[in-house]
């Protein structure tokens, strides 16, 4: 079979629908993952022994297992263990939340702990409560250092959504495979799929660059 | 009642005893200069006063409140005892003015306009009105330290704690900071100052304390103690710093 690029426009709408699902999973998953990562990261950085240990176990559990296993667990094992049944889409989003959350927690912890201790002491010494020191002094400084590694994690998670092919979520990779199964246009389809991923990650990279440029690292 | 009262105050770091049953009373208006060899516990003594270090034995009362009280009471002590650090520790994301206005706004609850107009007066007092809108990285070390003093004063403390405020500065910049401190002492501010600037101790200090191994070994009038050191170790120490 010859390579024929003219077939691409024909299946583009279908691929675009798949890309929309990918974006939806990544967006919802990363919003949740960022919130979870922020909480777990702060627990690690500032929690007492017990709180720290809880966050530590969560992070190590996730970092020590592949994301495919995690989503399989959520989708196939949770119904048996806890009687919680979810549709593939929810399982996919939750997998990103839990998975990205663990990596983001380490990013958050590192960023907050990288802020010189003296600034915290200066805040405390004027009579601020610890939480105000975090929200007004350390937080804004840590945020600037957070952006580059956070952006990196967003890109990794966005690409990880392709692994949810294993539970049958109709995201971009899965859509590509479905079209393949009907017309065997491997070169055209996988090129188009790759280009769509590149557009998504490229957009993310661009947004991050703009934010980074606007904010000086202090 | 003294403004700061150490009652057999001890501080341990694990097994290491850094303050050893210190008894000390500081009265309002005193300028106490703390000297002593490295590791003798000067910084620790200072940091126990505002609870940056937690005492492990005895008691420590600041303006009638025990540092052991914790929580809101401890924050009250911290508002009464401003601190100036060796490394300035200015907030790098804020201008000089914002640094100084920060405490009044977030601790005392002043409006931004009120806090900033007061901050401007304080910056004028330390000679930095023209630098109000500069960020710390655009200021010299001496200027940064003067902003840091203004920032601590802005919370309206009754006592000022200085931990080697000029040690990180080039010799030519030390004086501008010492001058601000001298002026503060003349206005009657109660001050506890860890420093190796012996001329400052002699001219401005009302009391000189020499610390060794977590204990106060000499406590007297600066000029007298410096002229006639009551211990050999103090004499050796003074020879080394001057
Ligand atoms: N957070 C800490 N953990 C463990 N040990 C500490 C801590 N802070 C201080 N120490 C120890 O306590 C002792 C006294 O320290 P401190 O900083 O009070 O001395 P100092 O008199 O201020 O010395 P210097 O002149 O070097 O500043 C030192 O032996 C130091 O190593
Ligand atoms: Mg010290």
Coordinates of C-alpha atoms and ligand atoms in Angstrom, one line a residue:
Chain A
X1 CA 0.0 0.0 0.0
X2 CA 1.3 3.4 -1.0
X3 CA 1.5 6.3 1.4
X4 CA -1.3 8.6 0.5
X5 CA -1.6 11.8 2.6
X6 CA -4.9 12.7 1.0
X7 CA -6.7 10.2 3.2
X8 CA -5.8 12.3 6.3
X9 CA -8.5 14.9 6.1
X10 CA -11.1 12.1 6.0
X11 CA -10.3 10.8 9.4
X12 CA -9.3 14.1 11.0
X13 CA -12.7 14.8 12.6
X14 CA -12.5 11.5 14.3
X15 CA -9.0 12.1 15.5
X16 CA -9.9 15.6 16.7
X17 CA -12.7 14.0 18.8
X18 CA -10.1 11.7 20.3
X19 CA -7.8 14.6 21.0
X20 CA -10.6 16.4 22.8
X21 CA -11.0 13.4 25.1
X22 CA -7.2 13.4 25.7
X23 CA -7.4 17.1 26.6
X24 CA -10.3 16.6 28.9
X25 CA -8.6 13.8 30.8
X26 CA -5.4 15.7 31.0
X27 CA -7.0 19.0 32.1
X28 CA -9.3 17.5 34.7
X29 CA -6.6 15.1 35.9
X30 CA -4.0 17.8 36.2
X31 CA -6.3 20.3 38.0
X32 CA -7.0 17.5 40.5
X33 CA -3.4 16.4 40.5
X34 CA -2.1 19.9 41.2
X35 CA -4.4 20.3 44.1
X36 CA -3.6 16.9 45.5
X37 CA 0.1 17.4 44.9
X38 CA 0.0 20.8 46.7
X39 CA -1.6 19.2 49.7
X40 CA 0.7 16.1 49.8
X41 CA 3.8 18.3 49.1
X42 CA 3.0 20.7 52.0
X43 CA 2.2 17.7 54.2
X44 CA 5.7 16.4 53.4
X45 CA 7.4 19.7 53.9
X46 CA 5.6 21.0 57.0
X47 CA 3.6 18.1 58.5
X48 CA 4.4 16.3 61.8
X49 CA 5.7 12.8 61.8
X50 CA 2.4 11.1 61.1
X51 CA 1.1 13.5 58.4
X52 CA 4.5 13.4 56.7
X53 CA 4.5 9.6 56.8
X54 CA 1.0 9.4 55.2
X55 CA 2.1 11.6 52.3
X56 CA 5.4 9.7 52.0
X57 CA 3.6 6.3 51.6
X58 CA 1.2 7.7 49.0
X59 CA 4.1 9.2 47.0
X60 CA 6.2 6.1 47.1
X61 CA 3.3 3.8 46.2
X62 CA 2.6 5.8 43.1
X63 CA 6.2 6.4 42.1
X64 CA 7.0 2.8 42.6
X65 CA 4.3 1.4 40.3
X66 CA 3.6 1.9 36.6
X67 CA 0.7 4.1 35.7
X68 CA -0.9 1.3 33.6
X69 CA -1.0 -0.8 36.7
X70 CA -2.5 2.0 38.6
X71 CA -5.3 2.6 36.2
X72 CA -5.9 -1.2 35.9
X73 CA -6.2 -1.3 39.6
X74 CA -8.7 1.6 39.7
X75 CA -10.8 0.2 36.9
X76 CA -10.7 -3.5 37.6
X77 CA -9.7 -4.1 41.2
X78 CA -11.5 -1.3 43.0
X79 CA -15.0 -2.7 42.1
X80 CA -14.0 -6.0 43.7
X81 CA -12.2 -4.5 46.7
X82 CA -14.5 -1.6 47.6
X83 CA -17.5 -2.1 45.4
X84 CA -16.7 1.2 43.6
X85 CA -17.4 0.9 39.9
X86 CA -16.5 3.7 37.6
X87 CA -16.6 4.3 33.9
X88 CA -13.3 4.3 31.9
X89 CA -13.3 8.0 31.6
X90 CA -13.5 8.6 35.4
X91 CA -10.9 5.9 36.0
X92 CA -8.6 7.6 33.5
X93 CA -9.0 11.1 35.1
X94 CA -8.6 9.7 38.6
X95 CA -5.4 7.8 37.5
X96 CA -3.9 11.1 36.3
X97 CA -5.0 12.9 39.5
X98 CA -3.4 10.2 41.7
X99 CA -0.3 9.7 39.5
X100 CA 0.5 13.4 38.7
X101 CA -0.3 14.3 42.3
X102 CA 2.5 12.2 43.6
X103 CA 5.1 13.7 41.3
X104 CA 3.8 17.2 41.8
X105 CA 4.0 16.7 45.6
X106 CA 7.7 16.1 45.3
X107 CA 8.0 19.2 43.1
X108 CA 6.0 21.3 45.6
X109 CA 8.0 20.0 48.6
X110 CA 11.3 20.8 46.8
X111 CA 10.2 24.3 45.8
X112 CA 9.0 25.2 49.3
X113 CA 12.1 23.8 51.0
X114 CA 14.4 25.6 48.6
X115 CA 13.2 29.0 49.9
X116 CA 15.8 30.1 52.5
X117 CA 14.8 29.4 56.1
X118 CA 15.8 33.0 57.1
X119 CA 12.7 34.4 55.2
X120 CA 10.4 32.2 57.2
X121 CA 12.1 33.2 60.4
X122 CA 11.8 36.9 59.4
X123 CA 8.1 36.4 58.9
X124 CA 7.6 34.5 62.2
X125 CA 9.8 37.0 64.1
X126 CA 7.4 39.8 63.3
X127 CA 4.5 37.8 64.8
X128 CA 2.9 36.2 61.7
X129 CA 1.3 32.8 62.1
X130 CA 3.0 30.1 60.1
X131 CA 0.1 29.8 57.6
X132 CA 0.5 33.5 56.7
X133 CA 4.2 33.0 56.3
X134 CA 3.4 30.3 53.8
X135 CA 0.7 32.2 51.9
X136 CA 2.4 35.6 51.8
X137 CA 6.1 35.0 51.8
X138 CA 7.3 31.4 51.0
X139 CA 4.4 30.5 48.7
X140 CA 4.8 33.3 46.2
X141 CA 8.6 32.6 46.0
X142 CA 8.1 28.8 45.8
X143 CA 5.6 29.3 43.0
X144 CA 8.1 30.8 40.7
X145 CA 10.5 27.9 41.2
X146 CA 7.6 25.5 40.7
X147 CA 6.7 26.5 37.2
X148 CA 9.4 24.8 35.1
X149 CA 9.2 21.3 36.8
X150 CA 5.4 21.6 37.0
X151 CA 5.2 22.2 33.3
X152 CA 7.4 19.2 32.6
X153 CA 5.0 17.0 34.7
X154 CA 2.0 18.4 32.8
X155 CA 3.6 17.3 29.5
X156 CA 4.5 13.9 30.9
X157 CA 0.9 13.4 32.2
X158 CA -0.6 14.6 29.0
X159 CA 1.3 11.9 27.1
X160 CA 0.5 9.3 29.8
X161 CA -3.1 9.5 28.8
X162 CA -2.3 7.4 25.8
X163 CA -1.7 4.5 28.1
X164 CA -5.4 4.5 29.0
X165 CA -5.9 2.6 25.7
X166 CA -5.8 -0.4 28.1
X167 CA -9.1 0.4 29.6
X168 CA -10.7 1.4 26.4
X169 CA -11.0 5.2 26.8
X170 CA -11.6 6.8 23.4
X171 CA -8.7 9.2 23.6
X172 CA -6.4 10.1 20.8
X173 CA -4.2 7.0 20.7
X174 CA -7.2 4.7 21.0
X175 CA -8.9 6.6 18.2
X176 CA -5.9 6.2 16.0
X177 CA -5.8 2.5 16.6
X178 CA -9.5 2.1 15.8
X179 CA -9.1 3.9 12.5
X180 CA -6.1 1.8 11.8
X181 CA -8.1 -1.4 12.3
X182 CA -10.5 -0.4 9.6
X183 CA -8.1 1.0 6.9
X184 CA -4.6 -0.1 7.7
X185 CA -3.1 3.3 6.9
X186 CA -0.4 3.1 9.5
X187 CA 2.0 5.8 8.3
X188 CA -0.7 8.4 7.7
X189 CA -2.6 7.8 10.9
X190 CA 0.3 7.5 13.3
X191 CA 1.9 10.6 11.7
X192 CA -1.3 12.5 12.2
X193 CA -1.7 11.2 15.8
X194 CA 1.9 12.2 16.6
X195 CA 1.4 15.7 15.1
X196 CA -1.7 16.2 17.2
X197 CA 0.2 15.3 20.4
X198 CA 3.0 17.6 19.3
X199 CA 0.5 20.4 18.9
X200 CA -0.9 19.8 22.4
X201 CA 2.5 19.6 24.1
X202 CA 3.8 22.4 22.0
X203 CA 1.0 24.7 23.2
X204 CA 1.7 23.7 26.8
X205 CA 5.4 24.5 26.4
X206 CA 4.6 27.8 24.8
X207 CA 2.3 28.8 27.6
X208 CA 4.9 27.9 30.2
X209 CA 7.6 29.9 28.4
X210 CA 5.3 32.9 28.5
X211 CA 4.6 32.5 32.2
X212 CA 8.3 31.9 33.0
X213 CA 9.3 35.0 31.1
X214 CA 6.8 37.2 32.9
X215 CA 8.0 36.0 36.3
X216 CA 11.5 36.6 37.5
X217 CA 12.9 33.8 39.5
X218 CA 14.0 35.4 42.8
Chain B
X1 CA 9.2 43.8 86.5
X2 CA 11.9 43.5 83.9
X3 CA 11.0 43.4 80.2
X4 CA 13.0 40.2 79.7
X5 CA 13.5 37.6 82.4
X6 CA 15.5 34.4 82.0
X7 CA 14.8 32.0 84.9
X8 CA 17.3 29.1 84.9
X9 CA 16.6 29.0 81.2
X10 CA 18.2 26.0 79.4
X11 CA 18.2 25.0 75.7
X12 CA 19.3 21.6 74.4
X13 CA 19.8 20.5 70.8
X14 CA 19.4 16.8 71.4
X15 CA 22.1 16.0 73.9
X16 CA 23.9 19.2 73.3
X17 CA 23.3 21.8 76.1
X18 CA 23.6 25.2 74.5
X19 CA 22.1 27.3 77.2
X20 CA 22.9 26.2 80.7
X21 CA 20.4 27.5 83.4
X22 CA 20.9 31.1 82.4
X23 CA 19.6 33.7 84.9
X24 CA 19.3 37.2 83.4
X25 CA 17.0 40.2 83.7
X26 CA 17.0 43.0 81.2
X27 CA 15.4 46.3 82.0
X28 CA 13.6 48.7 79.7
X29 CA 15.9 51.1 78.0
X30 CA 19.0 48.9 78.4
X31 CA 21.3 48.3 75.5
X32 CA 22.8 44.9 76.2
X33 CA 25.8 43.8 74.1
X34 CA 26.4 40.0 74.0
X35 CA 29.8 38.8 73.1
X36 CA 31.5 35.4 73.3
X37 CA 33.3 32.8 71.3
X38 CA 31.7 31.0 68.4
X39 CA 29.3 28.4 69.6
X40 CA 28.9 29.8 73.1
X41 CA 25.2 30.3 72.6
X42 CA 24.7 34.0 71.8
X43 CA 22.4 33.5 68.8
X44 CA 20.5 30.8 70.7
X45 CA 20.0 33.1 73.7
X46 CA 18.6 35.8 71.4
X47 CA 16.4 33.4 69.4
X48 CA 14.9 32.0 72.6
X49 CA 13.6 35.5 73.5
X50 CA 11.3 35.5 70.5
X51 CA 10.7 31.8 70.4
X52 CA 12.5 31.0 67.2
X53 CA 14.1 28.4 69.4
X54 CA 12.1 26.6 72.0
X55 CA 13.5 26.6 75.5
X56 CA 13.9 23.1 77.1
X57 CA 14.3 24.1 80.7
X58 CA 13.4 26.8 83.1
X59 CA 11.3 29.8 82.0
X60 CA 11.7 32.9 80.0
X61 CA 9.3 35.8 80.4
X62 CA 9.1 38.6 77.8
X63 CA 7.0 41.6 78.7
X64 CA 5.1 39.5 81.2
X65 CA 4.4 36.6 78.9
X66 CA 6.2 33.2 79.1
X67 CA 7.6 32.0 75.8
X68 CA 6.3 28.6 76.8
X69 CA 2.7 29.9 76.2
X70 CA 3.0 29.3 72.5
X71 CA 0.4 30.2 69.9
X72 CA -1.2 33.6 70.0
X73 CA 0.8 34.6 73.2
X74 CA 4.0 33.8 71.5
X75 CA 3.0 35.8 68.5
X76 CA 2.3 38.7 70.9
X77 CA 5.8 38.4 72.2
X78 CA 7.2 38.4 68.7
X79 CA 5.4 41.7 68.0
X80 CA 7.0 43.2 71.1
X81 CA 10.5 41.9 70.2
X82 CA 11.7 42.8 66.7
X83 CA 14.6 40.9 65.2
X84 CA 17.4 41.9 62.8
X85 CA 19.4 39.0 61.3
X86 CA 22.9 38.8 60.1
X87 CA 21.7 37.9 56.6
X88 CA 19.1 40.7 56.4
X89 CA 16.4 38.2 55.2
X90 CA 14.4 40.9 53.3
X91 CA 11.6 39.5 51.3
X92 CA 13.1 39.5 47.7
X93 CA 9.8 39.8 45.9
X94 CA 8.9 43.1 47.6
X95 CA 10.3 46.6 47.3
X96 CA 11.9 48.2 50.4
X97 CA 8.7 50.0 51.1
X98 CA 6.6 46.8 50.8
X99 CA 9.0 45.0 53.1
X100 CA 8.6 47.7 55.7
X101 CA 4.8 48.0 55.3
X102 CA 4.3 44.2 55.3
X103 CA 4.3 43.7 59.1
X104 CA 1.9 46.5 59.9
X105 CA -0.5 45.3 57.3
X106 CA -0.4 41.6 58.0
X107 CA 0.3 41.6 61.7
X108 CA -1.2 44.8 63.0
X109 CA -4.0 44.9 60.4
X110 CA -3.3 48.4 59.0
X111 CA -4.6 49.4 55.6
X112 CA -2.1 49.5 52.8
X113 CA -2.1 53.3 52.5
X114 CA -1.6 53.7 56.3
X115 CA 1.1 51.1 56.4
X116 CA 2.9 52.5 53.5
X117 CA 2.9 56.1 54.7
X118 CA 4.3 54.9 58.0
X119 CA 6.8 52.8 56.2
X120 CA 8.0 55.8 54.3
X121 CA 8.7 57.7 57.5
X122 CA 10.7 54.8 58.8
X123 CA 12.7 54.5 55.6
X124 CA 13.4 58.2 55.9
X125 CA 14.6 57.6 59.5
X126 CA 17.1 55.1 58.3
X127 CA 18.1 57.4 55.4
X128 CA 16.6 55.4 52.6
X129 CA 13.5 57.3 51.5
X130 CA 14.9 57.6 48.0
X131 CA 15.4 53.8 47.8
X132 CA 11.8 53.0 48.8
X133 CA 10.8 51.5 45.5
X134 CA 13.9 49.4 45.0
X135 CA 13.9 45.7 45.5
X136 CA 16.4 44.2 47.9
X137 CA 18.7 42.9 45.2
X138 CA 19.1 46.4 43.9
X139 CA 20.4 47.6 47.3
X140 CA 23.8 47.4 48.9
X141 CA 24.2 45.2 52.0
X142 CA 24.2 48.2 54.3
X143 CA 21.1 49.5 52.7
X144 CA 19.4 46.2 53.0
X145 CA 20.2 45.9 56.7
X146 CA 18.8 49.4 57.3
X147 CA 15.6 48.4 55.5
X148 CA 15.5 45.3 57.7
X149 CA 15.8 47.5 60.8
X150 CA 13.0 49.7 59.5
X151 CA 10.9 46.5 58.8
X152 CA 11.4 45.3 62.4
X153 CA 10.6 48.8 63.8
X154 CA 7.4 49.0 61.7
X155 CA 5.7 46.4 63.9
X156 CA 6.3 48.8 66.9
X157 CA 8.3 46.5 69.2
X158 CA 9.3 47.4 72.7
X159 CA 12.6 45.5 72.3
X160 CA 15.0 45.0 69.4
X161 CA 17.1 41.9 69.0
X162 CA 20.2 42.1 66.7
X163 CA 22.1 39.0 65.8
X164 CA 25.5 40.1 64.3
X165 CA 23.8 42.8 62.2
X166 CA 27.1 44.0 60.6
X167 CA 29.0 40.7 60.3
X168 CA 28.0 40.2 56.7
X169 CA 28.9 43.7 55.6
X170 CA 32.1 45.2 54.2
X171 CA 33.9 47.4 56.7
X172 CA 32.9 50.6 54.9
X173 CA 29.2 49.7 55.1
X174 CA 29.2 48.6 58.8
X175 CA 29.1 52.2 60.0
X176 CA 25.9 53.3 58.4
X177 CA 24.1 50.4 60.1
X178 CA 25.8 51.0 63.4
X179 CA 24.8 54.7 63.2
X180 CA 21.1 53.8 62.8
X181 CA 21.4 51.5 65.8
X182 CA 23.1 54.2 67.8
X183 CA 20.3 56.6 67.0
X184 CA 17.8 53.9 68.1
X185 CA 19.6 53.5 71.4
X186 CA 19.5 57.3 72.0
X187 CA 15.8 57.3 71.5
X188 CA 15.6 54.8 74.4
X189 CA 14.9 51.6 72.6
X190 CA 15.6 48.5 74.6
X191 CA 18.2 46.5 72.6
X192 CA 19.9 43.2 72.9
X193 CA 22.8 43.1 70.4
X194 CA 25.1 40.2 69.5
X195 CA 28.2 41.9 67.9
X196 CA 31.9 42.0 67.8
X197 CA 32.0 45.7 67.3
X198 CA 33.7 46.6 70.5
X199 CA 33.6 50.4 69.9
X200 CA 29.9 50.1 69.5
X201 CA 29.7 48.1 72.8
X202 CA 31.8 50.7 74.6
X203 CA 30.0 53.8 73.2
X204 CA 26.4 52.7 73.0
X205 CA 26.1 49.7 75.2
X206 CA 24.8 50.1 78.8
X207 CA 25.8 46.6 79.7
X208 CA 28.2 44.0 78.3
X209 CA 27.7 40.2 78.7
X210 CA 30.4 37.7 77.9
X211 CA 29.1 34.2 77.2
X212 CA 31.0 30.9 77.5
X213 CA 29.7 27.4 77.0
X214 CA 26.0 28.5 77.4
X215 CA 26.6 30.4 80.5
X216 CA 27.0 34.1 81.3
X217 CA 30.5 34.4 82.6
X218 CA 30.9 38.2 82.8
X219 CA 28.1 40.8 83.1
X220 CA 29.1 44.4 83.7
X221 CA 29.4 47.9 82.4
X222 CA 31.1 47.9 78.9
X223 CA 33.8 50.5 79.5
X224 CA 34.8 49.0 82.9
X225 CA 34.7 45.4 81.7
X226 CA 36.7 46.2 78.6
X227 CA 39.3 48.3 80.5
X228 CA 39.7 45.7 83.3
X229 CA 38.6 42.3 82.1
X230 CA 37.6 40.2 85.1
X231 CA 38.7 36.9 83.5
X232 CA 41.7 35.8 81.5
X233 CA 39.4 34.3 78.9
X234 CA 37.6 37.6 78.4
X235 CA 41.0 39.3 78.1
X236 CA 42.1 36.8 75.4
X237 CA 38.8 37.2 73.6
X238 CA 39.0 41.0 73.6
X239 CA 42.5 40.8 72.2
X240 CA 41.2 38.6 69.4
X241 CA 38.3 40.8 68.3
X242 CA 40.1 44.2 68.5
Ligands
LIG1 N1 19.5 24.1 65.1 C1 20.5 23.6 65.7 N2 20.7 22.2 65.8 C2 21.7 21.7 66.5 N3 22.7 22.4 67.1 C3 22.6 23.8 67.0 C4 21.5 24.4 66.3 N4 21.7 25.7 66.4 C5 22.8 25.9 67.1 N5 23.4 24.7 67.4 C6 24.6 24.6 68.2 O1 24.5 25.3 69.4 C7 25.7 25.9 69.8 C8 25.5 27.3 70.0 O2 25.1 27.9 68.8 P1 24.9 29.5 68.6 O3 24.5 29.7 67.2 O4 23.9 30.0 69.7 O5 26.3 30.1 68.9 P2 26.9 31.5 68.7 O6 27.4 31.9 70.1 O7 25.8 32.4 68.2 O8 28.0 31.3 67.7 P3 28.5 32.2 66.5 O9 29.4 33.3 67.1 O10 29.3 31.3 65.6 O11 27.3 32.8 65.8 C9 26.7 25.5 68.7 O12 27.5 24.4 69.1 C10 25.8 25.1 67.5 O13 26.5 24.2 66.7
LIG2 MG1 25.5 33.3 66.3

